[in-house]
Short mmCIF file of C-alpha atoms in Angstrom, two decimals:
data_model
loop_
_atom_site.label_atom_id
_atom_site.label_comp_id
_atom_site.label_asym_id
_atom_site.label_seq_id
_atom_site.Cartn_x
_atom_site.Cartn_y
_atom_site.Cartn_z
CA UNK L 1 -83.22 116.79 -211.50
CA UNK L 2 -80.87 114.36 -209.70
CA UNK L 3 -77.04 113.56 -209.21
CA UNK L 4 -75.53 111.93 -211.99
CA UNK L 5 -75.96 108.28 -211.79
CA UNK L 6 -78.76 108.61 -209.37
CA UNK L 7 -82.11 107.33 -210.42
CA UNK L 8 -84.93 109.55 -208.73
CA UNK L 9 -86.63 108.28 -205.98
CA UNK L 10 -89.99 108.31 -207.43
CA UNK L 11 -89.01 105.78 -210.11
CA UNK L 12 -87.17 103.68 -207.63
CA UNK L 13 -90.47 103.47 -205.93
CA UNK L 14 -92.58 102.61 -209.75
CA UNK L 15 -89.81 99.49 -210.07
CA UNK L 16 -89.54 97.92 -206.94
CA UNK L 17 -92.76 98.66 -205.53
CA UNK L 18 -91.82 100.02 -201.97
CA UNK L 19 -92.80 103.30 -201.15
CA UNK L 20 -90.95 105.77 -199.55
CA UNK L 21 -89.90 106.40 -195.59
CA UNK L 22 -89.99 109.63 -193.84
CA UNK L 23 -88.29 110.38 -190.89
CA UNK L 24 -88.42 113.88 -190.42
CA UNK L 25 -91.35 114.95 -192.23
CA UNK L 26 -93.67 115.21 -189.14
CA UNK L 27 -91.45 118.51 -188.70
CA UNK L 28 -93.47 119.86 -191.12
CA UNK L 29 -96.39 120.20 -188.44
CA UNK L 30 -99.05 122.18 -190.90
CA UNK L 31 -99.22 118.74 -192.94
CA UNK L 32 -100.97 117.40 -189.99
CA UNK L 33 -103.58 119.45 -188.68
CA UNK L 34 -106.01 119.14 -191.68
CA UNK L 35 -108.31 117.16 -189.54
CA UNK L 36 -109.05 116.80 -185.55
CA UNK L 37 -107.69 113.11 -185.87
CA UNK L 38 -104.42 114.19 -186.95
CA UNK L 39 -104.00 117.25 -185.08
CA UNK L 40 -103.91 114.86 -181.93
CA UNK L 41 -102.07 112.08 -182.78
CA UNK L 42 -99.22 114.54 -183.82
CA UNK L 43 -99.75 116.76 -180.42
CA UNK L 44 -99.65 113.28 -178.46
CA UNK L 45 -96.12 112.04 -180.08
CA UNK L 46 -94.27 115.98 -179.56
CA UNK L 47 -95.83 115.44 -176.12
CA UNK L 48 -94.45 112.16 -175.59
CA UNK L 49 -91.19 112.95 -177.13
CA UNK L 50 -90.20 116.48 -175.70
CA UNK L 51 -91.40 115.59 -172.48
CA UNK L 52 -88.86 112.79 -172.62
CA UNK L 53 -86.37 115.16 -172.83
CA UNK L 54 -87.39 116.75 -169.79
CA UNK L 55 -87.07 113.42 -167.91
CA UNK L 56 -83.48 112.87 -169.46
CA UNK L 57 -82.14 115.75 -168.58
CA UNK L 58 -83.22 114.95 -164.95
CA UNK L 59 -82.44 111.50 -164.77
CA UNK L 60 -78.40 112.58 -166.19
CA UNK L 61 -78.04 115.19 -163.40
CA UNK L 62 -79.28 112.68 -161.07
CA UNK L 63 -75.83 111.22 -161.72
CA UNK L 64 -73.98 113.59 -159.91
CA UNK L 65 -73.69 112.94 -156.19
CA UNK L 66 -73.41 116.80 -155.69
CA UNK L 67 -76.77 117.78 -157.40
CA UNK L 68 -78.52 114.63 -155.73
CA UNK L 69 -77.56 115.58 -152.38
CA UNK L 70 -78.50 119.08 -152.52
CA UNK L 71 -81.57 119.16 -151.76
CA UNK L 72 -81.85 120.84 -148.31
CA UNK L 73 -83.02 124.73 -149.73
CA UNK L 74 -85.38 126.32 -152.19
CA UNK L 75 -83.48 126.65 -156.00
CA UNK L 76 -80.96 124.12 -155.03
CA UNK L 77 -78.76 122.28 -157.66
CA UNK L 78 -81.03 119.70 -157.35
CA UNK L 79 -84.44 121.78 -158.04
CA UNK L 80 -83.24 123.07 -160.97
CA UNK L 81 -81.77 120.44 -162.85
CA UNK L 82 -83.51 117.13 -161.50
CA UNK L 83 -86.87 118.36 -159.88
CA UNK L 84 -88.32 121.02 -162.06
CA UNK L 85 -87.20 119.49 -165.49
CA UNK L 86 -89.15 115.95 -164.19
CA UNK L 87 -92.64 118.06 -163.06
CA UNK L 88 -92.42 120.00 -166.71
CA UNK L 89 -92.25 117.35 -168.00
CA UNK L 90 -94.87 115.03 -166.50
CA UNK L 91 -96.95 117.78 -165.70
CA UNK L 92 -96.91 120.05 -169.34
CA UNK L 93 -96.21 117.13 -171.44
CA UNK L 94 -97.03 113.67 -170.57
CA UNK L 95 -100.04 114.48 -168.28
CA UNK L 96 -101.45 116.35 -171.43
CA UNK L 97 -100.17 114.33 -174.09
CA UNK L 98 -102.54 111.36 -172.22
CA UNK L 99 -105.15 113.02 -171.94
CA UNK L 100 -105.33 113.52 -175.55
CA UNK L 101 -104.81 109.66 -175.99
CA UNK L 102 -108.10 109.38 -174.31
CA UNK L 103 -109.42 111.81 -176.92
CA UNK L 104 -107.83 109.63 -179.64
CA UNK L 105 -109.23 106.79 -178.64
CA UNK L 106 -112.89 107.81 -177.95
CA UNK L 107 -112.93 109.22 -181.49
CA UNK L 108 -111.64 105.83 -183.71
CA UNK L 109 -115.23 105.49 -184.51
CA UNK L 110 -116.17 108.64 -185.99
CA UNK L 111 -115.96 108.19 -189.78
CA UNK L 112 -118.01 104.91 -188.94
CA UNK L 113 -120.55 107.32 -187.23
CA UNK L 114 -120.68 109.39 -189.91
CA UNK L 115 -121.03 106.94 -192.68
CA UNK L 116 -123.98 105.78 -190.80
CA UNK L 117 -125.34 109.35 -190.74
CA UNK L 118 -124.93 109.70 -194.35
CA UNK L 119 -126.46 106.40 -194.89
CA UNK L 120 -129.46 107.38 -193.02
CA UNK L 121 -130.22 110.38 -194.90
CA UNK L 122 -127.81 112.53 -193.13
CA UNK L 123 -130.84 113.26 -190.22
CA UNK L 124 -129.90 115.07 -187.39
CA UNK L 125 -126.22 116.93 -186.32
CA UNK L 126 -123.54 115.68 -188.06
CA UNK L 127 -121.40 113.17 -185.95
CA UNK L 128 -118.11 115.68 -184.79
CA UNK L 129 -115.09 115.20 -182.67
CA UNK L 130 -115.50 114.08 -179.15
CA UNK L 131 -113.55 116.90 -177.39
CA UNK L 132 -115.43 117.78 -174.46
CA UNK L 133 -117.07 113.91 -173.56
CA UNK L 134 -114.33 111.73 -174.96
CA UNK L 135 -116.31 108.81 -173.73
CA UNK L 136 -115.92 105.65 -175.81
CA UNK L 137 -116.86 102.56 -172.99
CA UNK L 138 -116.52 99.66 -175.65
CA UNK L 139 -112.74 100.42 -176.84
CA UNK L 140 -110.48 98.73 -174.74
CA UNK L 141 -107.48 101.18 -175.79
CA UNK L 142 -109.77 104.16 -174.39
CA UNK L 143 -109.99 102.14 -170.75
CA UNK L 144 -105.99 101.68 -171.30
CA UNK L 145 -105.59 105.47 -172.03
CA UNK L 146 -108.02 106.37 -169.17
CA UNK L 147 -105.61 104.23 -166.73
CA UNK L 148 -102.70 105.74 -168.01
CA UNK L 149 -103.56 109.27 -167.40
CA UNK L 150 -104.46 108.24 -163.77
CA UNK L 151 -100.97 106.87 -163.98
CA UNK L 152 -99.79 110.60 -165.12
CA UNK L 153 -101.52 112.43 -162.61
CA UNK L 154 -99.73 110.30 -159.92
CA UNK L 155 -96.36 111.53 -161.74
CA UNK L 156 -97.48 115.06 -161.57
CA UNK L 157 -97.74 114.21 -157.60
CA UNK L 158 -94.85 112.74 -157.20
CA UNK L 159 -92.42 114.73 -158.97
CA UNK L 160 -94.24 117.91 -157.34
CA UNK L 161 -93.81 116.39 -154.01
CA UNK L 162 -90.03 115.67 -154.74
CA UNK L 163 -89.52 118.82 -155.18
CA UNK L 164 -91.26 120.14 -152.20
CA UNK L 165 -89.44 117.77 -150.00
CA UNK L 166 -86.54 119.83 -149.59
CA UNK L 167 -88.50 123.47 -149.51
CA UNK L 168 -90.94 122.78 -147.05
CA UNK L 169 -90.09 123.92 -143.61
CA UNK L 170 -91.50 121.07 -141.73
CA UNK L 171 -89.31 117.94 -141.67
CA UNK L 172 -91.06 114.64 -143.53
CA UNK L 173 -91.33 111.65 -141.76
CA UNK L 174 -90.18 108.56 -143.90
CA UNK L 175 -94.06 107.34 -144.20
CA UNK L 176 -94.62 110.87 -145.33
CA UNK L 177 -91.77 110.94 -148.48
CA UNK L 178 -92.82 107.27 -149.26
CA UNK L 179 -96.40 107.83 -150.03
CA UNK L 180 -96.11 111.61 -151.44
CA UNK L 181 -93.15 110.47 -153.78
CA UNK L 182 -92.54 106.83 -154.00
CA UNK L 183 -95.63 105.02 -153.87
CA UNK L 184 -97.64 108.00 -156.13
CA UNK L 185 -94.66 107.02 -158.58
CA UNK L 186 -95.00 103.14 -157.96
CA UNK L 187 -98.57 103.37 -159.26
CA UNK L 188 -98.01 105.65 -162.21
CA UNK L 189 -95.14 103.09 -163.22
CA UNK L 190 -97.33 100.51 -162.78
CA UNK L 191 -100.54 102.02 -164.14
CA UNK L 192 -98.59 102.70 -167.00
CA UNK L 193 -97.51 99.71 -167.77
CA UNK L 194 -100.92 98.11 -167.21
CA UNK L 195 -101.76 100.40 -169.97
CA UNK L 196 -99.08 99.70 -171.88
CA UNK L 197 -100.16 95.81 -172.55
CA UNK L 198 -103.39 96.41 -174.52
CA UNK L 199 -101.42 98.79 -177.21
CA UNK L 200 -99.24 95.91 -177.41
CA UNK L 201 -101.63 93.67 -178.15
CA UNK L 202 -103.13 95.60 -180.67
CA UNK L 203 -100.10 96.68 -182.31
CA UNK L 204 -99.65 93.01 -183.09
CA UNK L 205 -102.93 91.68 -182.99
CA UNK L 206 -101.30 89.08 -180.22
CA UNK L 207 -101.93 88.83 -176.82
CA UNK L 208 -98.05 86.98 -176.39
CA UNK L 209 -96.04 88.84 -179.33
CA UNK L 210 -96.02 92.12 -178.28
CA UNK L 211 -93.58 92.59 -175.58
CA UNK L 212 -90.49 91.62 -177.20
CA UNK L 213 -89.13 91.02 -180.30
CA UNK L 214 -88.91 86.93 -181.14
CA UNK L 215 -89.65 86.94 -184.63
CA UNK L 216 -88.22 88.80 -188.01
CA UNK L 217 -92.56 90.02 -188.19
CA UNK L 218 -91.56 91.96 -184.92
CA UNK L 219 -88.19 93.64 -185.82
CA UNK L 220 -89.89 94.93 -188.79
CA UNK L 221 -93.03 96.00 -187.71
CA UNK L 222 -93.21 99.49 -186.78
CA UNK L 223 -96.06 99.30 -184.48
CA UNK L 224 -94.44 96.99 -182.42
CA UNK L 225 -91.86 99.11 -181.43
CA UNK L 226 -93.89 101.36 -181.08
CA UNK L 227 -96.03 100.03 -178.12
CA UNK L 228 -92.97 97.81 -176.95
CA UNK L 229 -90.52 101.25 -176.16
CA UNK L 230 -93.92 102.62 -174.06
CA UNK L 231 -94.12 99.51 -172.39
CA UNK L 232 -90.30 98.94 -171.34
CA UNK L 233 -89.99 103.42 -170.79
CA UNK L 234 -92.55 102.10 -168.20
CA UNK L 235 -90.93 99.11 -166.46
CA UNK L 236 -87.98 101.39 -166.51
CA UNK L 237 -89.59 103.67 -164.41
CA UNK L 238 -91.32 101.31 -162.48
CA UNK L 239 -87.26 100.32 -161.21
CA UNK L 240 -86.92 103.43 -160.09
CA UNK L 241 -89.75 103.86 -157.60
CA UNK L 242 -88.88 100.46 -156.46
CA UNK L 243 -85.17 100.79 -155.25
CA UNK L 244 -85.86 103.69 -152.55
CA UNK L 245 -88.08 102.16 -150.77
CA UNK L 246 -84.82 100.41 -149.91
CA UNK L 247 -83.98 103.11 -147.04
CA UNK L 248 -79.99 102.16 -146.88
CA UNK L 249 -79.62 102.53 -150.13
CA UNK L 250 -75.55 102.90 -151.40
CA UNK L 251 -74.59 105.88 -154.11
CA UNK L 252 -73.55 102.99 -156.21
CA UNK L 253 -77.21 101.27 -155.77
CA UNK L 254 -78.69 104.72 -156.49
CA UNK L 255 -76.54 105.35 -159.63
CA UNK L 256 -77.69 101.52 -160.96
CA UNK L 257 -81.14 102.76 -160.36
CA UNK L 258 -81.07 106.06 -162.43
CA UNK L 259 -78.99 104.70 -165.05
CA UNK L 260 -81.42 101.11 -165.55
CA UNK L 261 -84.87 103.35 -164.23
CA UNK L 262 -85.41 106.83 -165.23
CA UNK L 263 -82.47 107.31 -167.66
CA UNK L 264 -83.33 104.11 -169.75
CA UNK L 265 -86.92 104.67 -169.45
CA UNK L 266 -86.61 107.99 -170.71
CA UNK L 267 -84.57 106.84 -173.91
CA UNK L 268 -87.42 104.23 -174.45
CA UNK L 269 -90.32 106.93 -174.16
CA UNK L 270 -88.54 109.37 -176.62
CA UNK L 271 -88.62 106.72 -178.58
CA UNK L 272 -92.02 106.20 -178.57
CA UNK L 273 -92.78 109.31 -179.28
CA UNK L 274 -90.15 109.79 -182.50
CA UNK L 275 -91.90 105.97 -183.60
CA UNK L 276 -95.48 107.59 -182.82
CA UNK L 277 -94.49 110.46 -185.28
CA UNK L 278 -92.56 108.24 -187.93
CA UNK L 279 -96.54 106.04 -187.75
CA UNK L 280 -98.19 109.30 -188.28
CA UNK L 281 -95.63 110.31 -191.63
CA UNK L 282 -95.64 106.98 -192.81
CA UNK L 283 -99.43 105.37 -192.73
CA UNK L 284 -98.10 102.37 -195.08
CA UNK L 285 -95.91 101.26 -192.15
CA UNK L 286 -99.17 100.64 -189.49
#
């Protein structure tokens, strides 16, 4: 049944050929855990997305020259709405959500493994899920996932350390905050975004095309976007840990830095995770 005039969707799609886009159907999470491979690719974009959020909300209140500034005492302004939102979300969300990329990507061979299994008379275990040994040496993207969550564990240190800095009784020295906070984000930026190149790559099957969008094949390719918003959420990020190494740093320098660092980046990882989903509802698009 349909609105008057409407033509169902169903024979739209038998006329013209195209099939039909979801957007929100990865909401419908029991649609994707029918087998290990989906269950993590859907667990890695709600990872990458929500955890976003996390980093949004602290990169906004790092707008405000009161909250930044208040960070001489435990539960400050600054604690709650720019230090604990960041470790939540690098620690229970993007540290975990790459983690399970390396899972994903030691496990793109296993229907190959078992069709050789089968092939051989089905001798010996059955090929399963690498969960415990995701170990896959010859996949590039599995190296790029494994140098990514080193890249995530230096987030969890730096964002833990930024909010220690103002708890801790003992005064830090300068070399001290640098290497705790800036430089353990400098390499997670940059890990990140060394990570970030291969997916591109592949995403385009290009070692040039991937980063931005020069042709009408890009603007319409799904997986592009895809790897290009993880890639620029990670030069954004990268800006950020630059500027304070810059000691005399203005408010206005610092508010250029959240807005074109951690704010944009945050944007760009969200929406790699929403694109990671939309790949995951819509197979026909990849």
């Amino acid at each position: 049944m349909c609105r008057k005039g409407r033509t169902p969707y169903h024979e739209i799609s038998k006329l013209t050929g195209k099939e039909k886009f979801y957007f929100w159907d990865w909401v419908k999470f029991w649609k994707y855990h029918h087998t290990p491979q989906q269950a993590v690719s859907w667990w890695i974009a709600w990872c990458f997305l929500f955890g976003s959020v996390f980093f949004l909300m602290a990169a906004c209140s790092s707008l405000s020259h009161k909250v930044y500034t208040d960070q001489t005492h435990r539960a400050s302004e600054y604690d709650w709405l720019d230090g604990y939102p960041a470790v939540f979300g690098a620690c229970f969300f993007f540290w975990p959500g790459v983690w399970l990329m390396v899972i994903e990507n030691a496990n793109t061979d296993l229907e190959m493994r078992r069709h050789n299994w089968r092939v051989h008379g089905e001798k010996g275990r059955k090929p399963g899920f690498r969960w415990l040994l995701p170990v896959k040496v010859n996949n590039l993207l599995w190296w790029a996932s494994l140098l990514m969550f080193t890249g995530a564990t230096a987030f969890n240190v730096s964002t833990i350390a930024s909010c220690l800095l103002g708890d801790v009784p003992e005064d830090w020295t300068t070399s001290q905050e640098q290497w705790w906070i800036y430089f353990t984000l400098t390499y997670g930026s940059a890990a990140f975004i060394g990570a970030s190149i291969p997916f591109c790559w592949d995403g385009t099957h290009s070692f040039w095309r991937g980063y931005f969008p020069f042709t009408a094949r890009e603007w319409k390719s799904l997986p592009f976007w895809v790897n290009a918003w993880q890639l620029w959420g990670s030069i954004g990020f990268l800006i950020s840990s630059a500027v304070p190494y810059k000691t005399d740093i203005t408010w206005k320098g610092q508010i250029l830095q959240v807005i074109f660092g951690n704010l944009i980046g945050s944007v760009w990882f969200g929406l790699n995770g929403y694109g990671l989903f939309l790949e995951l509802s819509n197979p026909q698009m990849t």
